[in-house]
XYZ file of C-alpha atoms in Angstrom:
523
model
C 142.016 68.569 -74.070
C 143.883 68.692 -70.483
C 141.003 71.064 -69.135
C 138.407 68.506 -70.308
C 139.973 66.117 -68.922
C 140.166 67.646 -65.533
C 136.561 68.427 -65.620
C 135.573 65.163 -66.459
C 137.671 63.820 -63.573
C 136.297 66.431 -60.815
C 132.649 65.275 -62.154
C 133.149 61.375 -61.497
C 134.695 62.168 -58.039
C 131.954 63.854 -57.106
C 129.464 61.309 -58.760
C 131.950 58.417 -56.855
C 131.729 60.216 -53.338
C 127.624 61.163 -53.760
C 126.925 57.462 -54.461
C 129.019 56.606 -51.837
C 127.089 58.827 -49.382
C 123.955 57.265 -50.892
C 124.403 53.909 -49.662
C 122.570 52.028 -47.388
C 124.495 52.075 -43.865
C 125.741 48.667 -43.906
C 128.145 49.184 -41.303
C 127.727 50.658 -37.973
C 128.750 50.416 -34.256
C 126.615 49.420 -31.057
C 127.595 49.816 -27.014
C 129.303 46.212 -27.444
C 131.171 46.352 -30.716
C 130.734 47.111 -34.560
C 128.151 45.181 -36.609
C 127.561 44.732 -40.089
C 124.152 44.514 -42.056
C 122.639 42.712 -45.479
C 121.684 44.950 -48.219
C 117.940 44.741 -49.280
C 117.562 46.706 -52.089
C 118.036 50.254 -50.848
C 117.685 49.094 -47.004
C 120.310 47.852 -44.478
C 118.686 45.427 -42.717
C 120.871 43.971 -38.989
C 119.208 40.605 -38.392
C 120.345 39.716 -35.174
C 121.802 42.098 -32.796
C 122.089 40.996 -29.027
C 120.687 43.824 -27.004
C 120.806 41.547 -23.771
C 123.073 38.581 -21.952
C 121.204 34.836 -23.418
C 118.973 34.166 -19.959
C 119.943 30.940 -19.392
C 121.470 29.035 -16.464
C 121.299 31.434 -13.485
C 119.652 34.136 -15.196
C 116.622 32.245 -16.015
C 113.564 33.816 -14.672
C 115.588 37.025 -14.199
C 116.083 40.350 -15.422
C 118.137 40.991 -18.437
C 121.458 41.588 -17.891
C 123.971 43.810 -20.280
C 124.820 41.953 -23.570
C 128.932 40.877 -23.632
C 131.393 42.718 -26.024
C 132.490 41.108 -29.056
C 135.717 41.681 -30.987
C 135.835 42.438 -34.478
C 132.933 42.928 -36.482
C 129.748 40.856 -35.786
C 127.795 40.052 -39.112
C 124.256 40.271 -38.328
C 122.477 38.363 -41.679
C 120.791 35.993 -39.873
C 117.885 36.166 -38.040
C 117.881 34.878 -33.857
C 116.325 31.431 -33.114
C 112.373 31.831 -31.988
C 111.995 31.969 -27.949
C 110.947 28.356 -27.033
C 107.039 27.294 -27.826
C 104.791 24.651 -29.109
C 106.122 23.214 -32.519
C 104.232 22.760 -35.267
C 104.847 22.436 -39.021
C 107.299 25.166 -40.088
C 108.403 26.113 -36.393
C 111.049 23.154 -35.586
C 112.214 22.223 -31.778
C 115.824 23.047 -33.999
C 114.891 26.713 -34.672
C 114.142 27.785 -30.858
C 116.489 28.908 -27.944
C 116.381 30.095 -24.604
C 119.394 32.214 -25.825
C 116.994 34.533 -27.936
C 117.120 38.274 -27.065
C 118.264 39.459 -29.855
C 116.297 42.701 -32.274
C 116.597 43.508 -35.807
C 116.729 46.836 -37.430
C 116.004 47.969 -41.004
C 117.376 51.278 -42.095
C 116.914 53.432 -44.755
C 119.671 55.973 -43.833
C 122.631 57.138 -44.970
C 124.356 58.110 -42.204
C 124.411 57.670 -38.956
C 123.257 61.729 -38.488
C 119.777 61.571 -40.599
C 117.671 61.226 -37.475
C 114.825 59.522 -38.763
C 111.761 58.565 -36.787
C 112.209 55.053 -35.345
C 109.125 52.289 -35.418
C 109.746 49.711 -32.456
C 107.812 46.513 -33.157
C 106.796 43.880 -30.715
C 105.081 41.118 -31.926
C 102.433 39.047 -30.518
C 101.069 35.314 -30.363
C 99.431 35.659 -26.885
C 102.749 35.528 -24.971
C 103.270 32.309 -26.113
C 104.510 32.334 -29.417
C 105.622 33.750 -32.340
C 109.020 35.998 -33.435
C 110.364 39.263 -34.378
C 111.853 38.112 -37.573
C 108.992 38.892 -39.217
C 107.892 40.801 -42.584
C 107.712 44.655 -41.448
C 110.956 45.839 -42.685
C 110.396 46.971 -46.145
C 106.990 48.520 -46.416
C 107.326 51.116 -43.488
C 111.524 51.275 -44.034
C 111.213 52.608 -47.881
C 108.711 55.677 -46.364
C 111.413 56.979 -43.909
C 111.509 54.739 -41.022
C 113.846 53.412 -38.711
C 112.108 49.800 -38.135
C 113.021 47.567 -35.235
C 111.506 44.486 -34.131
C 112.043 42.840 -30.306
C 112.211 39.592 -29.422
C 111.251 38.746 -26.080
C 110.900 35.609 -23.446
C 107.363 33.852 -23.467
C 105.465 31.694 -21.964
C 106.798 29.581 -18.836
C 110.111 31.446 -19.273
C 108.765 34.692 -20.026
C 106.408 35.306 -17.639
C 105.945 32.761 -14.784
C 105.672 33.913 -11.667
C 106.609 31.835 -8.603
C 106.825 32.786 -4.784
C 110.502 31.457 -4.415
C 111.577 34.118 -7.672
C 109.456 36.727 -5.545
C 111.763 35.744 -2.467
C 115.341 36.036 -4.336
C 114.301 39.258 -5.821
C 115.631 42.302 -4.296
C 112.050 44.421 -5.695
C 110.115 41.682 -4.497
C 108.443 40.837 -7.579
C 107.833 38.276 -10.044
C 106.863 37.562 -13.271
C 106.946 39.972 -16.243
C 110.077 39.365 -17.526
C 109.194 39.248 -20.929
C 107.781 42.848 -20.538
C 111.281 43.413 -18.861
C 112.611 42.049 -21.685
C 110.791 44.651 -24.186
C 112.266 47.745 -21.835
C 115.617 46.886 -22.203
C 115.512 46.708 -25.395
C 113.879 50.183 -25.129
C 116.827 51.404 -23.363
C 119.236 50.197 -25.988
C 117.650 51.910 -28.541
C 117.803 55.106 -26.640
C 121.546 54.252 -26.283
C 122.583 53.011 -29.905
C 119.913 53.616 -32.584
C 121.169 56.814 -33.556
C 124.384 55.056 -34.993
C 121.456 53.670 -37.394
C 120.228 57.354 -38.483
C 117.599 56.691 -36.040
C 116.230 59.975 -33.841
C 116.018 58.059 -30.110
C 113.516 61.436 -29.625
C 111.202 59.980 -32.327
C 110.488 56.421 -31.315
C 106.952 54.972 -31.672
C 105.978 51.380 -30.412
C 103.722 49.257 -31.799
C 102.362 45.898 -31.862
C 99.844 43.090 -33.226
C 97.406 41.376 -30.315
C 99.961 40.349 -27.214
C 102.212 42.991 -28.768
C 99.443 45.652 -28.706
C 98.684 44.503 -25.041
C 102.823 45.133 -24.548
C 102.078 48.597 -26.064
C 99.285 49.109 -23.335
C 101.352 47.981 -20.522
C 104.228 50.187 -21.751
C 102.385 52.975 -21.930
C 101.038 52.400 -18.188
C 104.546 50.882 -16.516
C 106.428 53.677 -14.928
C 109.433 51.919 -15.810
C 109.323 52.385 -19.561
C 108.320 56.874 -19.147
C 110.548 58.489 -21.385
C 111.501 55.889 -23.810
C 108.875 56.224 -26.814
C 106.980 59.082 -27.903
C 104.192 57.305 -29.620
C 101.803 54.539 -29.886
C 100.249 52.084 -31.998
C 98.184 49.168 -30.977
C 96.966 46.656 -33.631
C 93.608 44.533 -31.768
C 95.255 44.910 -28.222
C 95.039 46.291 -24.855
C 95.089 45.483 -21.024
C 91.930 47.309 -19.065
C 90.217 44.124 -17.527
C 90.035 43.937 -13.779
C 92.565 41.769 -11.543
C 92.000 38.963 -8.794
C 94.676 37.376 -6.112
C 93.814 34.092 -8.036
C 95.255 32.937 -11.584
C 93.910 34.630 -14.688
C 91.006 33.956 -16.632
C 89.268 34.930 -19.551
C 88.274 38.734 -18.217
C 89.959 38.770 -15.031
C 93.778 39.442 -14.521
C 95.958 38.521 -12.178
C 97.776 39.629 -9.076
C 100.929 38.460 -8.405
C 99.639 36.238 -5.739
C 97.613 34.909 -8.211
C 99.869 34.612 -10.720
C 101.938 32.823 -8.087
C 99.314 30.569 -7.456
C 99.594 29.417 -10.981
C 103.693 28.884 -10.723
C 103.170 26.701 -7.761
C 100.194 24.387 -10.372
C 102.678 24.471 -12.674
C 105.549 23.270 -10.853
C 103.383 20.371 -9.302
C 102.194 19.536 -12.637
C 105.307 18.926 -13.486
C 106.111 16.521 -10.623
C 109.246 19.679 -9.434
C 109.878 19.884 -5.862
C 111.351 23.030 -6.089
C 112.534 26.302 -8.084
C 116.263 24.739 -8.115
C 114.616 21.925 -9.981
C 112.649 23.973 -12.130
C 115.747 25.816 -13.634
C 117.967 22.872 -14.653
C 114.962 21.750 -16.720
C 115.552 21.933 -20.672
C 113.577 24.981 -21.458
C 111.964 23.135 -24.332
C 110.294 20.603 -21.636
C 108.869 24.026 -20.008
C 107.638 25.236 -22.901
C 106.716 22.322 -25.514
C 102.838 22.184 -26.732
C 103.320 18.727 -24.946
C 103.803 20.381 -21.608
C 100.187 20.123 -21.268
C 100.548 23.785 -19.663
C 99.426 26.805 -20.680
C 98.506 30.474 -20.210
C 101.139 32.559 -18.653
C 100.675 35.991 -18.968
C 101.746 39.298 -17.579
C 100.554 40.008 -13.572
C 100.003 43.344 -11.631
C 103.370 42.886 -9.893
C 103.479 46.188 -8.475
C 106.838 47.130 -9.980
C 106.191 46.880 -14.141
C 102.206 46.788 -13.718
C 101.272 48.851 -10.410
C 97.869 48.865 -10.404
C 94.524 47.922 -12.828
C 95.522 49.849 -15.647
C 92.276 51.285 -16.092
C 91.988 52.597 -12.665
C 95.858 53.900 -13.603
C 94.395 55.670 -16.995
C 91.409 57.537 -14.437
C 94.200 58.739 -12.531
C 96.093 59.738 -15.332
C 98.948 57.178 -14.110
C 100.408 56.765 -17.339
C 103.037 57.503 -20.127
C 101.135 60.045 -21.845
C 101.826 59.932 -25.274
C 99.673 60.083 -28.764
C 98.151 56.530 -29.787
C 96.410 55.232 -32.732
C 94.265 51.920 -31.499
C 92.702 49.892 -34.029
C 90.679 46.694 -33.793
C 89.105 44.464 -36.957
C 85.666 43.905 -38.101
C 85.834 39.846 -37.057
C 88.834 39.333 -34.903
C 86.996 36.638 -33.506
C 86.690 34.512 -36.551
C 90.483 33.089 -35.877
C 89.286 31.446 -32.084
C 85.351 30.340 -32.678
C 85.570 26.414 -32.667
C 84.976 24.845 -36.121
C 82.471 22.417 -34.124
C 80.597 24.917 -31.824
C 77.452 24.103 -31.025
C 74.682 25.925 -29.552
C 74.574 23.781 -26.566
C 78.451 24.381 -25.832
C 77.988 27.917 -26.595
C 75.308 28.568 -24.232
C 77.277 26.412 -21.617
C 80.149 28.567 -22.797
C 78.972 31.542 -22.199
C 77.066 30.724 -18.796
C 80.026 29.729 -17.360
C 82.182 33.112 -18.369
C 79.261 35.420 -17.404
C 77.219 34.169 -14.850
C 74.801 36.204 -13.850
C 75.038 37.968 -16.730
C 74.407 34.930 -19.060
C 70.842 35.758 -20.007
C 71.570 39.728 -20.785
C 75.142 38.152 -22.833
C 73.111 35.348 -24.694
C 70.557 38.622 -25.983
C 73.847 40.242 -26.744
C 75.536 37.341 -28.791
C 73.030 35.007 -29.166
C 73.506 31.264 -30.376
C 70.065 29.411 -30.657
C 71.587 27.216 -33.565
C 75.019 25.940 -33.802
C 76.027 28.641 -36.719
C 74.417 31.714 -34.554
C 76.199 30.200 -31.543
C 79.807 30.104 -33.911
C 79.237 33.962 -34.615
C 78.021 34.772 -31.249
C 81.230 32.945 -29.993
C 83.414 35.514 -32.190
C 81.579 38.561 -31.538
C 81.972 37.833 -28.012
C 85.604 36.887 -28.152
C 86.271 39.912 -30.557
C 84.505 41.935 -28.315
C 85.871 41.337 -24.994
C 89.568 40.618 -25.620
C 89.792 43.482 -28.128
C 87.186 46.237 -28.836
C 86.362 47.071 -25.370
C 89.848 46.921 -24.083
C 90.610 49.785 -27.466
C 87.447 51.572 -26.700
C 88.553 51.960 -22.752
C 92.426 53.133 -23.824
C 91.002 55.979 -26.638
C 87.836 57.070 -24.199
C 89.855 57.139 -21.182
C 92.813 59.080 -22.708
C 90.542 61.273 -24.403
C 89.240 62.473 -20.822
C 92.177 62.627 -18.916
C 95.146 62.462 -21.264
C 97.049 65.727 -23.002
C 97.900 63.744 -26.257
C 95.696 62.884 -28.823
C 94.122 59.572 -29.077
C 92.832 57.764 -32.799
C 90.513 55.081 -32.847
C 90.669 53.165 -36.551
C 88.351 49.657 -37.312
C 89.428 47.500 -40.500
C 86.746 46.352 -42.145
C 87.938 45.792 -45.588
C 86.188 42.665 -47.433
C 88.687 40.055 -48.484
C 89.180 36.485 -49.524
C 92.436 36.381 -47.931
C 92.514 35.847 -44.430
C 94.355 33.986 -41.517
C 90.887 32.933 -40.611
C 89.742 30.244 -43.225
C 86.394 29.589 -41.749
C 83.733 30.202 -44.624
C 81.120 32.021 -41.990
C 84.395 34.468 -41.449
C 82.096 37.825 -42.020
C 85.062 40.503 -41.981
C 88.882 40.941 -40.814
C 89.978 38.648 -38.433
C 93.058 38.548 -36.170
C 96.155 38.922 -37.348
C 94.452 40.013 -40.964
C 95.493 43.831 -40.492
C 99.240 42.611 -40.601
C 99.133 42.055 -44.166
C 98.095 45.706 -44.426
C 100.943 47.165 -42.784
C 103.694 44.923 -44.626
C 104.216 44.389 -48.301
C 101.350 41.467 -48.548
C 98.584 43.148 -50.395
C 100.635 46.271 -52.234
C 103.037 43.541 -53.728
C 100.167 41.783 -55.414
C 98.142 45.328 -56.486
C 96.495 43.261 -59.347
C 95.297 40.218 -57.465
C 94.407 42.591 -54.356
C 93.111 45.510 -55.838
C 91.213 46.699 -52.681
C 92.944 45.417 -50.129
C 96.535 47.353 -51.807
C 94.466 50.533 -52.030
C 93.541 49.809 -48.253
C 97.279 49.091 -47.154
C 98.531 51.968 -49.004
C 96.456 54.235 -47.021
C 96.894 52.758 -44.148
C 100.962 52.827 -44.488
C 100.433 56.850 -45.313
C 98.661 57.235 -41.909
C 100.849 55.012 -40.350
C 104.092 56.780 -41.800
C 102.413 60.231 -40.773
C 102.059 59.068 -37.078
C 105.032 57.618 -36.838
C 106.767 60.784 -38.012
C 104.569 63.362 -36.141
C 102.746 62.264 -34.000
C 99.470 62.783 -36.394
C 98.512 60.570 -38.734
C 97.156 63.423 -41.149
C 98.585 65.185 -44.022
C 97.468 66.435 -47.541
C 95.852 64.336 -50.069
C 94.224 62.112 -47.059
C 90.587 61.929 -45.658
C 91.076 64.105 -42.073
C 90.950 61.927 -39.246
C 90.294 63.256 -35.830
C 90.948 62.317 -32.257
C 88.193 59.984 -30.298
C 84.888 61.783 -29.296
C 82.711 59.111 -28.618
C 79.777 61.378 -29.800
C 80.897 62.170 -33.079
C 82.028 60.030 -36.293
C 85.695 59.866 -34.983
C 86.544 56.303 -35.675
C 88.737 55.772 -39.058
C 86.817 53.018 -41.072
C 89.274 51.286 -43.495
C 86.971 48.974 -46.137
C 87.227 50.140 -50.092
C 88.840 54.109 -48.809
C 88.986 55.758 -45.435
C 86.118 56.927 -43.923
C 84.551 58.055 -40.271
C 82.177 56.128 -38.615
C 81.098 56.308 -35.346
C 82.122 54.032 -32.652
C 81.463 50.777 -34.272
C 79.287 47.277 -32.252
C 78.273 50.016 -29.791
C 75.492 47.697 -28.345
C 77.711 45.048 -27.933
C 80.798 46.637 -26.415
C 78.121 48.655 -24.297
C 77.057 45.652 -22.707
C 80.900 44.182 -22.106
C 81.571 47.471 -20.716
C 78.758 47.074 -17.550
C 79.972 43.447 -17.356
C 83.659 45.049 -16.695
C 82.695 47.562 -14.487
C 80.875 45.031 -12.563
C 83.390 42.589 -12.350
C 85.914 45.626 -11.412
C 83.771 46.500 -8.442
C 83.565 42.878 -7.038
C 87.420 42.300 -7.254
C 88.010 45.746 -5.674
C 85.514 44.983 -3.046
C 86.907 41.250 -2.341
C 90.541 42.891 -1.564
C 88.878 45.364 1.102
């Protein structure tokens, strides 16, 4: 009897120890103190860890600075605030703060020695809006990935350049503070992610829209070298030419051009100096009532050293494996509901100039319905499809790491675009395939859920190995413009030739001419 009780006690002790070892990593340490997360199923979620000091007061429009240490255990059970941005229903001013430099971590690790791959997510929002506290936690983390989502400064607070800011900076640059935040967060991940069971040598950056553009810029920035080892871009890339004028559709700005925009912003606010701008309330600089928008990364010679297209032609970029994806009907989210043929043709002439006649042949708009689709398709190709094509084709020519092209075309009644004229997958719809939206409703969305499962398997394989392929999935080769190597996600996964080839080739010729024109003007 004693032997039986002794055996049972040993078994109970072993089970107890094993259970304790298998618990999610709810408490750990970062360089500034101890942190405690919250339990979400078998995942530990840390919702708001400060990775930098609040960029307020004299730190407004400065590079991020180290976060201050704290005593005791910091409970990370609520997400940090949104960066100041235009308000709308569900996004009120009381939810926003200039003190916004936080990141969230969702980890399936049970030990700091697990060394799991890391997925570093950068949200979109046109560099003006949105928030890091989205729903990407469970889907990929449940597949053995540590998920990091980062907040960064947006709008005027994140991307305003100004001559006075340039003058006060020892390196002689201004703007791009939001990108510096992202780089600072990646440096923080390198120093701290092992304590969450992550592997700092297996970090994949990823983002959608402005987040994808950010990923593109990080791939081209010398400041980000060695901070990540793979990249997933969903609807975005920065390969347009630049000039010394403020940014317009199809033309990015140098720091000089961005400074002109900063001066125009100061005059719009009726302020006489940078000092007066620094004294303004953050919401007064970023709310929709300001009536001045469009702040964007600029070629400052520090974070962004040149036209990204030229950098890739010269092989001057962070050469890591990439997946670059676009959606079939991205422009449906942007095409004005009241678009008329007359207004469309005026817009085309204003954007394309001498190229307008060819543009109207490529994107016809002889009636209002045709004009709505023409505007959307042109927006899709100029803003998303062409930059993505430029990215994978240039890396295929000058890089050593693999580049994979993807195209999401799954038919669905669910979309962020509510216009009944939509023909395909609108901008931002891809997020629903990477998070749990469709997988949690397989009975209602069986086809979308199946595609979501396939995509998440590819994404997870890529995050873990730098290659999306694995047994049981259709083989996905690296991009080759002469072969069907673009993976189309539509009622499954299958390889196709590069989609919308005629339209994208037109945009390619247009951008080539604009680039040569811009470069000639600088000589």
